[in-house]
Coordinates of C-alpha atoms (C1' of nucleotides) in Angstrom, one line a residue:
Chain M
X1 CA 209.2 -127.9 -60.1
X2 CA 210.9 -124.8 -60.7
X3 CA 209.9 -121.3 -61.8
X4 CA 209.1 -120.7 -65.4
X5 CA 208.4 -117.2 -66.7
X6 CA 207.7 -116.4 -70.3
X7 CA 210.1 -114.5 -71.7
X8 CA 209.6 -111.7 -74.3
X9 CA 213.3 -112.1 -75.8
X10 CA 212.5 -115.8 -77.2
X11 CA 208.4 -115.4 -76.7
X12 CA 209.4 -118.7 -74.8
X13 CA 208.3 -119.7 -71.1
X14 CA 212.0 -120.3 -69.6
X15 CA 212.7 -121.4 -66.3
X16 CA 213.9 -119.5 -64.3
X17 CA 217.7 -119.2 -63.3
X18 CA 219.0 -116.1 -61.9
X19 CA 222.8 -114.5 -62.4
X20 CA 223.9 -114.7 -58.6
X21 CA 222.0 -117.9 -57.0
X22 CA 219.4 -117.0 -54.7
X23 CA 219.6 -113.1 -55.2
X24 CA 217.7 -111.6 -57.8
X25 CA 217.7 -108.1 -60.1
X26 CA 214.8 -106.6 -61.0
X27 CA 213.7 -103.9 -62.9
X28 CA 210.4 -102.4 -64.0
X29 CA 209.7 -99.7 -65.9
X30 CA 207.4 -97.0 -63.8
X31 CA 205.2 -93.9 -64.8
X32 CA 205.7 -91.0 -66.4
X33 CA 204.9 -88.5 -63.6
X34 CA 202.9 -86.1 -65.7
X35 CA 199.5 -87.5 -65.0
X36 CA 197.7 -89.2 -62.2
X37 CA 197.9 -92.9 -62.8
X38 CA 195.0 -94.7 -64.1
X39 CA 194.0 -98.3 -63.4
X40 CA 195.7 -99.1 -66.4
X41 CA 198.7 -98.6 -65.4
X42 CA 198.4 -99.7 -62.1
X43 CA 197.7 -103.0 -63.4
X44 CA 200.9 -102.9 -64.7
X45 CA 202.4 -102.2 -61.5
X46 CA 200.1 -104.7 -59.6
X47 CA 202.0 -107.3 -62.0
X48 CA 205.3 -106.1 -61.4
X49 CA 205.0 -106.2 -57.4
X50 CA 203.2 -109.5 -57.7
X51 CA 206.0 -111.1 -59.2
X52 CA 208.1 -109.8 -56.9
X53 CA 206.4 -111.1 -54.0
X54 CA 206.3 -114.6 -55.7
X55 CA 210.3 -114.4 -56.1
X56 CA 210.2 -113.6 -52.3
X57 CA 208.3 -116.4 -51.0
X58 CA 210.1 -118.2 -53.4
X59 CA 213.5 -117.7 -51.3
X60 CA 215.1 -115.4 -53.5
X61 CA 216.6 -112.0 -51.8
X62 CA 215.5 -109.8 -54.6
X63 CA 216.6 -106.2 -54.9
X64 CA 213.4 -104.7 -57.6
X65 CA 213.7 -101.2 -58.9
X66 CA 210.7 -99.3 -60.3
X67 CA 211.8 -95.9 -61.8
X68 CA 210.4 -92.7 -62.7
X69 CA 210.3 -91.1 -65.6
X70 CA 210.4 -86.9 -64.2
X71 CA 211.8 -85.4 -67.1
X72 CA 210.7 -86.1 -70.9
X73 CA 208.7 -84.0 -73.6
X74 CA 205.0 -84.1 -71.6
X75 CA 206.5 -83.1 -68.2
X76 CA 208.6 -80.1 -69.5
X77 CA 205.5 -79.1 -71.3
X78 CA 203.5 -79.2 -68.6
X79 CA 205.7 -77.5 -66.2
X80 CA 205.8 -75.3 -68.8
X81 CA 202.1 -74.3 -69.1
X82 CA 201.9 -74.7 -65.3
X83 CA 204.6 -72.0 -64.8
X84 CA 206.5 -74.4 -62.9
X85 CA 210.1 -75.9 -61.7
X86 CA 209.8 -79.0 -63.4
X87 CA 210.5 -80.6 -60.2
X88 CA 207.7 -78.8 -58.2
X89 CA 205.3 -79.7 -61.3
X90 CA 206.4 -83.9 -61.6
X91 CA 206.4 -84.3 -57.4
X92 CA 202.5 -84.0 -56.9
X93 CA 201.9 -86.9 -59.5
X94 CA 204.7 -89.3 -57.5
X95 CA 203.2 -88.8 -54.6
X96 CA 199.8 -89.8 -55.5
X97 CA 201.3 -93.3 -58.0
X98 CA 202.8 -94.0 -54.3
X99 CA 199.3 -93.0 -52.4
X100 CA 197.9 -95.1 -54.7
X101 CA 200.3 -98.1 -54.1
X102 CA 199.5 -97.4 -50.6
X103 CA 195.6 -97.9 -51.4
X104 CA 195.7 -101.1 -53.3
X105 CA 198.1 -102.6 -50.9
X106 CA 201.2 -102.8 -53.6
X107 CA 204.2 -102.9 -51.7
X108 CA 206.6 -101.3 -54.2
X109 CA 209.8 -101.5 -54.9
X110 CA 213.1 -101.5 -53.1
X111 CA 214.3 -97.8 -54.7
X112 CA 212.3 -95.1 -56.7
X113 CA 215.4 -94.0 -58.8
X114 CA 214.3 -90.6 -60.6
X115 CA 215.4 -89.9 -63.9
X116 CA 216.9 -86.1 -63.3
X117 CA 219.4 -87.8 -60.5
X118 CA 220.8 -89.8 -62.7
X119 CA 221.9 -87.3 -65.6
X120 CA 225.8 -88.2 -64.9
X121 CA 224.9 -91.6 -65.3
X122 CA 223.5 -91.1 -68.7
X123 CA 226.1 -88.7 -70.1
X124 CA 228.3 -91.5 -69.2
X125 CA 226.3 -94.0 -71.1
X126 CA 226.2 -91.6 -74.6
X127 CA 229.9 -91.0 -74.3
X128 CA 230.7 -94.6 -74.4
X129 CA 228.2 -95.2 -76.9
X130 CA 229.8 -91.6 -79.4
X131 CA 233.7 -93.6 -78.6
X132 CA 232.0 -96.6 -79.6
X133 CA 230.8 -95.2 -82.9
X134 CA 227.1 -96.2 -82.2
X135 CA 226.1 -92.7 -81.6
X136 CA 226.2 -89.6 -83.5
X137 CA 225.5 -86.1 -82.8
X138 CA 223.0 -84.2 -85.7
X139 CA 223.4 -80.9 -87.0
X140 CA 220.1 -80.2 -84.8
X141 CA 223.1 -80.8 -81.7
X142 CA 221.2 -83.8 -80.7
X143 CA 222.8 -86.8 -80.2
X144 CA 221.5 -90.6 -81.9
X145 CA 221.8 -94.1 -81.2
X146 CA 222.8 -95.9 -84.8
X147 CA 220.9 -98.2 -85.7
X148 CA 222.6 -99.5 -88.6
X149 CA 226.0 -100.3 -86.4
X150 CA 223.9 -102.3 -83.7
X151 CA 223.2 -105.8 -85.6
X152 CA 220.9 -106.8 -82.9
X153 CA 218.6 -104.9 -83.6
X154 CA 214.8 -105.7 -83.2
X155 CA 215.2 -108.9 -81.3
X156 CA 212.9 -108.3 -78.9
X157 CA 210.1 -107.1 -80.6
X158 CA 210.8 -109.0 -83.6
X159 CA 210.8 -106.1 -85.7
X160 CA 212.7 -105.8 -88.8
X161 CA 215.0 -102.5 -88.9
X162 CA 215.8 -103.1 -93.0
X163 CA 212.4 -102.9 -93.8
X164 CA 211.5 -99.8 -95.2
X165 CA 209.4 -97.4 -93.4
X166 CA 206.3 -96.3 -93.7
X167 CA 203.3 -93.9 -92.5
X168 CA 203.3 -90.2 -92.2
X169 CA 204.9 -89.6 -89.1
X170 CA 208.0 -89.9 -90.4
X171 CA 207.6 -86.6 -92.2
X172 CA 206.3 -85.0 -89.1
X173 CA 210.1 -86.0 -87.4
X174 CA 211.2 -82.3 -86.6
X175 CA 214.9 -83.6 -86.1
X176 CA 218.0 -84.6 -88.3
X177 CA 218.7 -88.0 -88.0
X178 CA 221.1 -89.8 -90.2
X179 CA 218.0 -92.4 -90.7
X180 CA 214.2 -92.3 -89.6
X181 CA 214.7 -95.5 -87.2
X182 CA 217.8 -93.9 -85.3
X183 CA 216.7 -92.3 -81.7
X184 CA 217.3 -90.2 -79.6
X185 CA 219.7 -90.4 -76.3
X186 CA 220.4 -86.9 -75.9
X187 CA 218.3 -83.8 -76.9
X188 CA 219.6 -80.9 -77.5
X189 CA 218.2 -78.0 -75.5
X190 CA 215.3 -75.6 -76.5
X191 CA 214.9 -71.9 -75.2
X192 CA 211.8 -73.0 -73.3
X193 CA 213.5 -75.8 -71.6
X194 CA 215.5 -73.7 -69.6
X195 CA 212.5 -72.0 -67.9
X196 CA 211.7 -74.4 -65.9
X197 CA 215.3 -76.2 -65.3
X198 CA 215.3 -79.0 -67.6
X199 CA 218.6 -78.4 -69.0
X200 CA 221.7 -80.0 -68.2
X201 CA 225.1 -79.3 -69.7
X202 CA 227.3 -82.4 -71.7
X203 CA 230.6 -82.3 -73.4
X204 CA 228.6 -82.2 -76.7
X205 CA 226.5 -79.0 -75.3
X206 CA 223.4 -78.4 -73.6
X207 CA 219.8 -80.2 -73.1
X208 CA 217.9 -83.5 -71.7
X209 CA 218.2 -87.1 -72.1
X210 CA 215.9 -89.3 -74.5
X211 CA 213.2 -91.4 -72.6
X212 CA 215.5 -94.6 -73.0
X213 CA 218.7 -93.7 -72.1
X214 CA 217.1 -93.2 -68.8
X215 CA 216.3 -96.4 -68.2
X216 CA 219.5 -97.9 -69.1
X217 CA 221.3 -95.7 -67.0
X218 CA 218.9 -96.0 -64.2
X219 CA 218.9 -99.8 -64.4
X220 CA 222.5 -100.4 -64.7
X221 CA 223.2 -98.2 -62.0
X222 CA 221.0 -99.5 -59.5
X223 CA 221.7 -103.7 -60.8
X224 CA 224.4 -103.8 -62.7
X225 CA 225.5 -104.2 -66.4
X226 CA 223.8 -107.5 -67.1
X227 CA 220.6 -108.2 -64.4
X228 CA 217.9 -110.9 -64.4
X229 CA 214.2 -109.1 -65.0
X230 CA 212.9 -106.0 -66.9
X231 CA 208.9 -105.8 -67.0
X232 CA 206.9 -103.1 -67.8
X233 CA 203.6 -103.0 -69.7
X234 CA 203.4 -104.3 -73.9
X235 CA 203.2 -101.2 -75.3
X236 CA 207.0 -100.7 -74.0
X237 CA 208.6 -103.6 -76.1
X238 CA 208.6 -101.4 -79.2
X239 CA 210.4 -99.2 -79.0
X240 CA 211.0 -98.1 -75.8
X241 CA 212.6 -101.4 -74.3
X242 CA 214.5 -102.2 -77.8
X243 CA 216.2 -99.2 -78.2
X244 CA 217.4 -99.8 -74.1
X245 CA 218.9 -103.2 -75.4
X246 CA 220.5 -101.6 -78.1
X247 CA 221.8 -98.8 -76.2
X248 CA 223.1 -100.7 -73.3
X249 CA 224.3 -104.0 -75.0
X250 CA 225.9 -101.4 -77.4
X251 CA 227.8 -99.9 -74.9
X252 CA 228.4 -102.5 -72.5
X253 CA 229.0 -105.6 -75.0
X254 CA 226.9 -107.7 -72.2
X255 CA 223.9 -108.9 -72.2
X256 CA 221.4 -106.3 -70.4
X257 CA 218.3 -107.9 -69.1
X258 CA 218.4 -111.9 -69.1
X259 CA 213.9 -111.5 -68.4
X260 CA 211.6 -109.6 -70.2
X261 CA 208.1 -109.9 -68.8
X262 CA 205.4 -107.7 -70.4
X263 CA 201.8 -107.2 -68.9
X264 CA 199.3 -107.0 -71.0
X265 CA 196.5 -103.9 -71.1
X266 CA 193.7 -103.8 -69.0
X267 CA 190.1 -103.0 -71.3
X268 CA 187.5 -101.2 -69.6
X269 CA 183.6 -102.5 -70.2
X270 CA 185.0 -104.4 -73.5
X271 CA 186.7 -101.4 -74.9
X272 CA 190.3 -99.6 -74.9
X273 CA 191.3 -97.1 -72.3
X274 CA 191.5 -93.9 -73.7
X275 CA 191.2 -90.0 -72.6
X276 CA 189.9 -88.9 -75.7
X277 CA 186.3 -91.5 -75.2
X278 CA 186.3 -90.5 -71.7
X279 CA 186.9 -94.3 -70.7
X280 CA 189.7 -94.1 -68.3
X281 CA 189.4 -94.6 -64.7
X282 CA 192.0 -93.7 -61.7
X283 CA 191.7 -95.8 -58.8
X284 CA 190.5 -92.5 -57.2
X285 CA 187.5 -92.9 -59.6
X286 CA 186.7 -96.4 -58.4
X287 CA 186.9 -95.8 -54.8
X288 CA 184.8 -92.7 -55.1
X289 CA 182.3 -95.3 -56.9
X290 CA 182.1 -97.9 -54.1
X291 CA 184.2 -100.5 -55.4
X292 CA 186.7 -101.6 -52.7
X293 CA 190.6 -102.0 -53.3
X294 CA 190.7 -105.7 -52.5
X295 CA 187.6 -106.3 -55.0
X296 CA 190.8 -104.8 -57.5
X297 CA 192.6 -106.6 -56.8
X298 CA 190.9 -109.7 -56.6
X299 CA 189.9 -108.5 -60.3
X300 CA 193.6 -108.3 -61.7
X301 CA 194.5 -111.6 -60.4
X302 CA 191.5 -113.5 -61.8
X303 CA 193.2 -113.3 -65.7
X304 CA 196.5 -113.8 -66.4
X305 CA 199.0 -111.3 -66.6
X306 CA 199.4 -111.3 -70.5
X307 CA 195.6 -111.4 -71.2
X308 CA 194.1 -108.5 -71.7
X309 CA 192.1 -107.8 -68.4
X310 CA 188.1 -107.0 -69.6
X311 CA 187.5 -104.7 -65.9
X312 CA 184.0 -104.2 -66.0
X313 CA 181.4 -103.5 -62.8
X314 CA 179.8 -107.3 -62.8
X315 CA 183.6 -108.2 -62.8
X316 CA 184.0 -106.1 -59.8
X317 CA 181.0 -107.2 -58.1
X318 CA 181.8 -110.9 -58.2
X319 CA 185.2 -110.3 -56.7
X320 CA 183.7 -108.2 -53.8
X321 CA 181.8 -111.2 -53.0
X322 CA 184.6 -113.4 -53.9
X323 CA 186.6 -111.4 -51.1
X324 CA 184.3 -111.4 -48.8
X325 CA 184.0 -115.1 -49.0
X326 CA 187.3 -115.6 -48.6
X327 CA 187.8 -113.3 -45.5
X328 CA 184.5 -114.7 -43.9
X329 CA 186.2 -117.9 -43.8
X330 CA 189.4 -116.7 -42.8
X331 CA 187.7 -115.1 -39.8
X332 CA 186.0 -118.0 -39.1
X333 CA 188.8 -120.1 -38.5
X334 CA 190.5 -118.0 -36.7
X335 CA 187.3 -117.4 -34.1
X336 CA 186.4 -121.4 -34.2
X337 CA 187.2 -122.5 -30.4
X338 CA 189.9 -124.6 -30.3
X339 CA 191.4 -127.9 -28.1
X340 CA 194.5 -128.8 -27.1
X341 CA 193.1 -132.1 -28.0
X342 CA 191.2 -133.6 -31.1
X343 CA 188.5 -136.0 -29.6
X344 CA 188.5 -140.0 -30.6
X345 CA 185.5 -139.3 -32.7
X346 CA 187.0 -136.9 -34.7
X347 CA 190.2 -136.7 -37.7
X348 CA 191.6 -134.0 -37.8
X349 CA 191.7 -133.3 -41.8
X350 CA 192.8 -129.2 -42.4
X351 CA 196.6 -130.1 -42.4
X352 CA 196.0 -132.3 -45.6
X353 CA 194.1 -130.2 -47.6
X354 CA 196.0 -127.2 -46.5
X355 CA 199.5 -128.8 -47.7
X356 CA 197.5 -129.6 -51.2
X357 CA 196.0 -126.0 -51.7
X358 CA 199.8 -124.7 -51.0
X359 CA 200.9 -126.9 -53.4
X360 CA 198.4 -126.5 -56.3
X361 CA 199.2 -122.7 -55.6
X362 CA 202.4 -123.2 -56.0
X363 CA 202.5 -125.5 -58.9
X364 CA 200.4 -122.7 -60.5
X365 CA 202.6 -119.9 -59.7
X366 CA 205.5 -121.6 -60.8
X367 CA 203.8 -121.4 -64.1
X368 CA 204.4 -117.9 -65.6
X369 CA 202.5 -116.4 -62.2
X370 CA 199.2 -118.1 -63.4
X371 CA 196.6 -116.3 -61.0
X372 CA 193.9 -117.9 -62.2
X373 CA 194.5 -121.0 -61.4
X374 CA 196.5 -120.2 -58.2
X375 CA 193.1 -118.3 -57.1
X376 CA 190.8 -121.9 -57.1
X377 CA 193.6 -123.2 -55.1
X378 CA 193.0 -120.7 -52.6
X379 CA 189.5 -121.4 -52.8
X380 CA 189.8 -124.9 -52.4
X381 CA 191.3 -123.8 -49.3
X382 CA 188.1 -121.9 -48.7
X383 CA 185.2 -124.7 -49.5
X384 CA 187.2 -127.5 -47.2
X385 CA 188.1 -125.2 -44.7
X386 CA 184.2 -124.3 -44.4
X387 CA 183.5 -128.0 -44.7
X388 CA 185.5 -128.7 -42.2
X389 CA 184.7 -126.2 -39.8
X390 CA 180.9 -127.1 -40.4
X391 CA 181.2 -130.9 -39.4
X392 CA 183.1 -129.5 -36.1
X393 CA 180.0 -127.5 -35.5
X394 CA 180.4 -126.4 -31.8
X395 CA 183.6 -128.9 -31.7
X396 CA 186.9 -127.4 -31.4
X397 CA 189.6 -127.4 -33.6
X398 CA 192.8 -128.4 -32.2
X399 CA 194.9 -125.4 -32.4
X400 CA 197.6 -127.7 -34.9
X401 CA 195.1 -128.4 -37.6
X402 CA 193.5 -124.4 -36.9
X403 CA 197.2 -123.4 -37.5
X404 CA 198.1 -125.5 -40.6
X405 CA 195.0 -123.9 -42.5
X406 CA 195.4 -120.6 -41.2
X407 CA 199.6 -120.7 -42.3
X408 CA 197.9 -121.6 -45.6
X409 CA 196.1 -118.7 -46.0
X410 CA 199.0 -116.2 -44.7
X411 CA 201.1 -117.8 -47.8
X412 CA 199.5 -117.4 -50.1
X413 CA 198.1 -114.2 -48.8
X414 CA 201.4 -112.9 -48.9
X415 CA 201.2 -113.1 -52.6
X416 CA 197.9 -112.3 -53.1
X417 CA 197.3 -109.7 -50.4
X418 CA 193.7 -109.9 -50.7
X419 CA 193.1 -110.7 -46.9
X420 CA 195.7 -107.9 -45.5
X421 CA 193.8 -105.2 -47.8
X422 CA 190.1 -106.4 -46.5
X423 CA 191.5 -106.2 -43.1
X424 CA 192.6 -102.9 -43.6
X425 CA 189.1 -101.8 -45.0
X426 CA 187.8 -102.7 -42.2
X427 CA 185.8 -99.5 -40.6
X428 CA 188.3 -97.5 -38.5
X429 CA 188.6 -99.1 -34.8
X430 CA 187.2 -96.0 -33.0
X431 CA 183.7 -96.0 -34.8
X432 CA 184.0 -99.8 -34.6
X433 CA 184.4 -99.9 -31.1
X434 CA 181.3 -97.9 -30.7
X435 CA 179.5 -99.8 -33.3
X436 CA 180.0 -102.9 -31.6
X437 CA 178.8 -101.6 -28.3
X438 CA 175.5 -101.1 -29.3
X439 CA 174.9 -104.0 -31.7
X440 CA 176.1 -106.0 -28.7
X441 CA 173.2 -104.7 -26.6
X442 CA 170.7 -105.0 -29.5
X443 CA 172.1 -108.7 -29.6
X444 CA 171.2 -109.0 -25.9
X445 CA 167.8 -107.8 -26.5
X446 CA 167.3 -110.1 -29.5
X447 CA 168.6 -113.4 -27.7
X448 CA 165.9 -112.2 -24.8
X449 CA 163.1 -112.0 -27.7
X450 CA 164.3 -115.3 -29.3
X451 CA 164.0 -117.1 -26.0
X452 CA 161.0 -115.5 -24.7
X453 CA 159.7 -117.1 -28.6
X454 CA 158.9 -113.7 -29.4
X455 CA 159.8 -113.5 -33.2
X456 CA 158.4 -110.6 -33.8
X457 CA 160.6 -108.6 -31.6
X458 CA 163.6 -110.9 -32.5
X459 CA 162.9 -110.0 -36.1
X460 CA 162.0 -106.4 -36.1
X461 CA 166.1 -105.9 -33.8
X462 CA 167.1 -107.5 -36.8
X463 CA 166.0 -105.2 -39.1
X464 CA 166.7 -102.4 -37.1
X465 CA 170.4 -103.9 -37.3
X466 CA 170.3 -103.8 -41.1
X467 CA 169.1 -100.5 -41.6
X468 CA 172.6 -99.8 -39.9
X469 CA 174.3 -101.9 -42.2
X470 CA 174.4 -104.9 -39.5
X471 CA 174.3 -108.5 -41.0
X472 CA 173.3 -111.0 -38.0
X473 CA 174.3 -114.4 -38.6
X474 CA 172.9 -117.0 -35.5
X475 CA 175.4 -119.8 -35.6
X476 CA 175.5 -122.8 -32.9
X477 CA 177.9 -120.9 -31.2
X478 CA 175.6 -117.7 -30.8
X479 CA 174.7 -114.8 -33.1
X480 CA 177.7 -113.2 -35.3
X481 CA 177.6 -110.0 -36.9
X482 CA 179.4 -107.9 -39.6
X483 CA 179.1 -104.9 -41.3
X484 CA 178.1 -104.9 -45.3
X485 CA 178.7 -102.3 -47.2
Chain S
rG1 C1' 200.4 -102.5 -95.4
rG2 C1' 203.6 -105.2 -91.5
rU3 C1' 203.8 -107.9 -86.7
rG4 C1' 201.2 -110.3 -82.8
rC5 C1' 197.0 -111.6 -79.7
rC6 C1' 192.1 -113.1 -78.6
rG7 C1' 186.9 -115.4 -79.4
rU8 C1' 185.5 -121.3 -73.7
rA9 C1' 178.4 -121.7 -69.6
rG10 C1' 174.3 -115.5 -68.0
rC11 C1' 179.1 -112.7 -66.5
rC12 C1' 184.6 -113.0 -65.4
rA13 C1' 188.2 -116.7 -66.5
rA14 C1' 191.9 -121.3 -66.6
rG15 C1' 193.0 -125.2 -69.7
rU16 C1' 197.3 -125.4 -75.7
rG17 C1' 196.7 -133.3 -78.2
rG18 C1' 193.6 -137.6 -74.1
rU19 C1' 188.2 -136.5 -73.3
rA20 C1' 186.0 -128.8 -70.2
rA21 C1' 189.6 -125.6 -63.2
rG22 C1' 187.9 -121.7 -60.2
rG23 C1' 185.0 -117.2 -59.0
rC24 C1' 180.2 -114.6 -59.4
rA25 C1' 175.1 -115.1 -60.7
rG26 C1' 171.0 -119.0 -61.0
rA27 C1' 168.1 -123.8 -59.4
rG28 C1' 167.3 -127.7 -55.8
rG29 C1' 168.7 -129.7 -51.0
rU30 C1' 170.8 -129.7 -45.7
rC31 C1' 170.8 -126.4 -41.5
rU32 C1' 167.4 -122.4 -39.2
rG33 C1' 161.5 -120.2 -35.5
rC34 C1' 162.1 -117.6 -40.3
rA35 C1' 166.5 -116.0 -42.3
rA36 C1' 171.6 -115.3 -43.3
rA37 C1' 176.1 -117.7 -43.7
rA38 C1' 178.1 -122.3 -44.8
rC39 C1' 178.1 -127.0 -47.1
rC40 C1' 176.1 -130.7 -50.8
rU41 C1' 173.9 -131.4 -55.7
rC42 C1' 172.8 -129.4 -60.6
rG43 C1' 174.6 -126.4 -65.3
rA44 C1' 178.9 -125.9 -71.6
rU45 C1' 177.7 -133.6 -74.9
rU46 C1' 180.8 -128.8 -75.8
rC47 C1' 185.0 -124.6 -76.5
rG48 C1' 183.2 -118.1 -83.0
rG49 C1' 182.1 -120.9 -88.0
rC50 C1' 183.5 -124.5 -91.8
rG51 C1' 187.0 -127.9 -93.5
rG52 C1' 191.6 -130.9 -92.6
rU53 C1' 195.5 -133.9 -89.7
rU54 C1' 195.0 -137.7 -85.7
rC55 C1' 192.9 -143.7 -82.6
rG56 C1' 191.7 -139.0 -80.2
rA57 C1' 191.5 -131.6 -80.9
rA58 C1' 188.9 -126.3 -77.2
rU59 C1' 194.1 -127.5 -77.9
rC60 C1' 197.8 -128.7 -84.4
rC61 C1' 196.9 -126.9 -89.8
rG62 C1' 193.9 -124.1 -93.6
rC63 C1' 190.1 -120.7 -94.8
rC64 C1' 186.2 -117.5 -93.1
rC65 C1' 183.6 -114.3 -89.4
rG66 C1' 184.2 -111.1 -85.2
rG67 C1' 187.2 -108.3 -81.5
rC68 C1' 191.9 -106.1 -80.0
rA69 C1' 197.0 -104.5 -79.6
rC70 C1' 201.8 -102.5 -81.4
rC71 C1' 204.4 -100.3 -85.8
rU72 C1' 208.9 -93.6 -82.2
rC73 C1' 208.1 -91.7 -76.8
rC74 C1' 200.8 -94.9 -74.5
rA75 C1' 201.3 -99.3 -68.5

RNA sequence: GGUGCCGUAGCCAAGUGGUAAGGCAGAGGUCUGCAAAACCUCGAUUCGGCGGUUCGAAUCCGCCCGGCACCUCCA
């Protein structure tokens, strides 16, 4: 079987062919940086590098491009109220989106084009669009894409552009375009703008691109005319990712993105994310509240990408543990004495179920990245691997079968990364080091108790242990221990 | 008003015509000095409601109820 991925442009799952065999363009629309991100969007961007990890393991040599958006209405304005370059005022917020990549182990993209260094690029696009007759400048000296030359029109989101229009904003529109539908590529410049260097010069005068010319410009530049994937979140496909068909398939006459994924919105407790109800969390929040990275992530990939996501604290609970399951086992295997040797008694059984979960995850994948299901193949992995490791007892595992399970795991942990982020949360070494000293000597002390048949004793270490945090686990092989949160 | 999505066990969530994955929580069991962990077993005779199509529907169609999203710059 063969990747399939549902695409927006025929609301169709489509398998998957790229333009170049083996090599793969990808594009996904990043943040505005005006604002910290909230978990909301980095749901999005947990989507976008998760399907670029799947491409990877999947063979393909993919080249995936997140951009972002550093100059637009709410970043001048708020350079502007901060008294600000708008440079020195957008930075701050790119470093934290990639700080917060950092935190929920999303590995990120290959370049980080911004917007304002790729000006050139998009004066290019509008004059080819202006010789084309698609654009227009207004008596307002801003420039518009025209809609009523572009046939295609609305083909992504399915929208209609001969249907009348409706609703107030319309009459709120403070510029002077030929038709209410028409947008804008290029805007011309306002005194303010200039305060805090958002103005760039163009043969048809002076001011700042539109929010989609951006990404067109960005995208082409970095892929090419015609690439294979553009994601970003729903709310983009209208009009934000429309208007960049229009505008680049109008100037180019190719097709722009072949692709169009869309993740869907993540809810919190039921409801819809909003500043203006207070119900918006940044990962910051969430961290500051306990809840672990890798629970987040265990979270995300338990619905599918275009379900809306209900994140809510049982949710976040249950993956902790889920996590923690998954890792205990993981750790397990990898600590299980092994043999060079499997004895005559025994069948070695790991490789089998190892190749099945790998497959099931796989198969699952394959299928328009369906997490869900490629999550209970993982714990399939989990329950036989336990199973397995349980009938051993004090038995080892030859290192073959140990390996087969644990390559398993490292698969489809390279997709998941729920294993690599739980590592890295993990207390730091130093404190562990010391840790582990003295729960070792409390462990020597206990093992005297138990022996001497001294419960008491035995029981009270324990409970000294757990005051600290200390789980003790006695397992045929001696006592284990491990810090819970 | 237009377009589209969703409603599956206590919670999260797959499944889109062939007789309900998985995770968490819960109950019982094995193991244990007691635990913990792990494993085993159990849980929706049923998929918002009512009709219809079909040999057969959670899956298709209709209506209704409930929730949500987008409709000019919000991931």
């Amino acid at each position: 079987m063969s990747l399939h991925l549902f695409n927006t442009l025929t609301r169709r799952r489509e398998e998957f062919v790229p333009l170049d065999e083996g090599r793969v363009g990808m594009y996904c629309c990043g943040p505005t940086t005006y604002a910290d991100p909230h978990i909301g969007n980095m749901r999005t961007f947990f989507f976008a590098d998760l399907l670029h990890r799947y491409l990877e393991l999947r063979g393909f040599d993919v080249k995936f491009v997140m951009n972002l958006t550093d100059v637009d209405d709410k970043t001048i304005r708020g350079a502007i109220r901060d008294g600000i370059a708008l440079g020195e005022y957008t930075e701050p917020f790119a470093t934290r989106l990639f700080e917060n990549f950092a935190r929920l182990g999303i590995e990120g993209a290959d370049e980080y084009p911004r917007a304002t260094d790729y000006i050139a690029q998009m004066i290019a696009l509008i004059d080819r669009l202006i010789e084309g007759g698609l654009a227009y400048q207004a008596a307002d000296g801003s420039v518009y894409f025209d809609i009523s030359e572009y046939p295609g029109y609305g083909k992504l989101s399915k929208t209609d552009p001969t249907r009348a229009r409706r609703g107030a904003r319309v009459a709120a529109d403070e510029y002077d375009k030929g038709d209410v539908r028409d947008f804008a590529l290029w805007k011309a410049a306002k005194p303010e703008d200039a305060k805090v260097g958002a103005v760039w010069e163009t043969p048809w005068g002076s001011g700042r691109p539109g929010w989609h010319i951006e990404c067109s410009a960005m995208s082409m530049s970095e892929l090419g005319e015609t690439f294979d994937i553009h994601c970003g979140g729903v709310d983009l496909i209208f009009p934000h990712h429309e208007d960049e068909i229009a505008q680049s398939e109008g100037a180019t006459a190719k097709p722009f993105a072949r692709y169009w994924l869309h993740g869907e919105f993540l809810q919190l407790q039921g409801e819809k994310m909003a500043k203006s109800t207070g119900n918006l969390f940044t990962l910051e929040d969430l961290l500051e509240r306990g809840v672990k990275a890798s629970s987040i992530r265990h979270t995300f990939l338990t619905a599918h990408y275009r379900s809306k996501l209900n994140f809510t604290w049982q949710a976040l609970d249950a993956s902790a543990e889920a996590v923690r399951r998954l890792r205990a086992c993981y750790v397990r295997l990898r600590e299980h004495p092994t043999s060079r040797h499997a004895r005559a008694d025994d069948t070695p059984r790991l490789h089998e179920v190892a190749a099945r979960s790998l497959a099931a995850f796989t198969r699952a994948m394959d299928d328009d990245l369906n997490t869900s299901v490629a999550l209970s193949a993982l714990f399939e992995l989990v329950t036989e691997t336990n199973a397995r490791l349980d009938d051993l007892c004090t038995i080892g595992i030859t290192e073959a079968e140990a390996e087969a399970a644990r390559s398993a795991f490292d698969r489809i942990d390279g997709v998941f990364g729920l294993l690599a982020l739980a590592e890295r949360e993990q207390d730091d070494p130093v404190d562990q080091q010391r840790l582990a000293a003295w729960v070792e000597q409390r462990l020597v002390e206990r093992a005297d108790a138990r022996s001497a048949r001294d419960f008491t004793r035995a029981d009270r270490i324990r409970d000294e242990l757990a005051t600290r945090g200390v789980v003790v686990e006695d397992t045929p092989t001696g006592p284990r221990w491990s810090v819970q949160p």
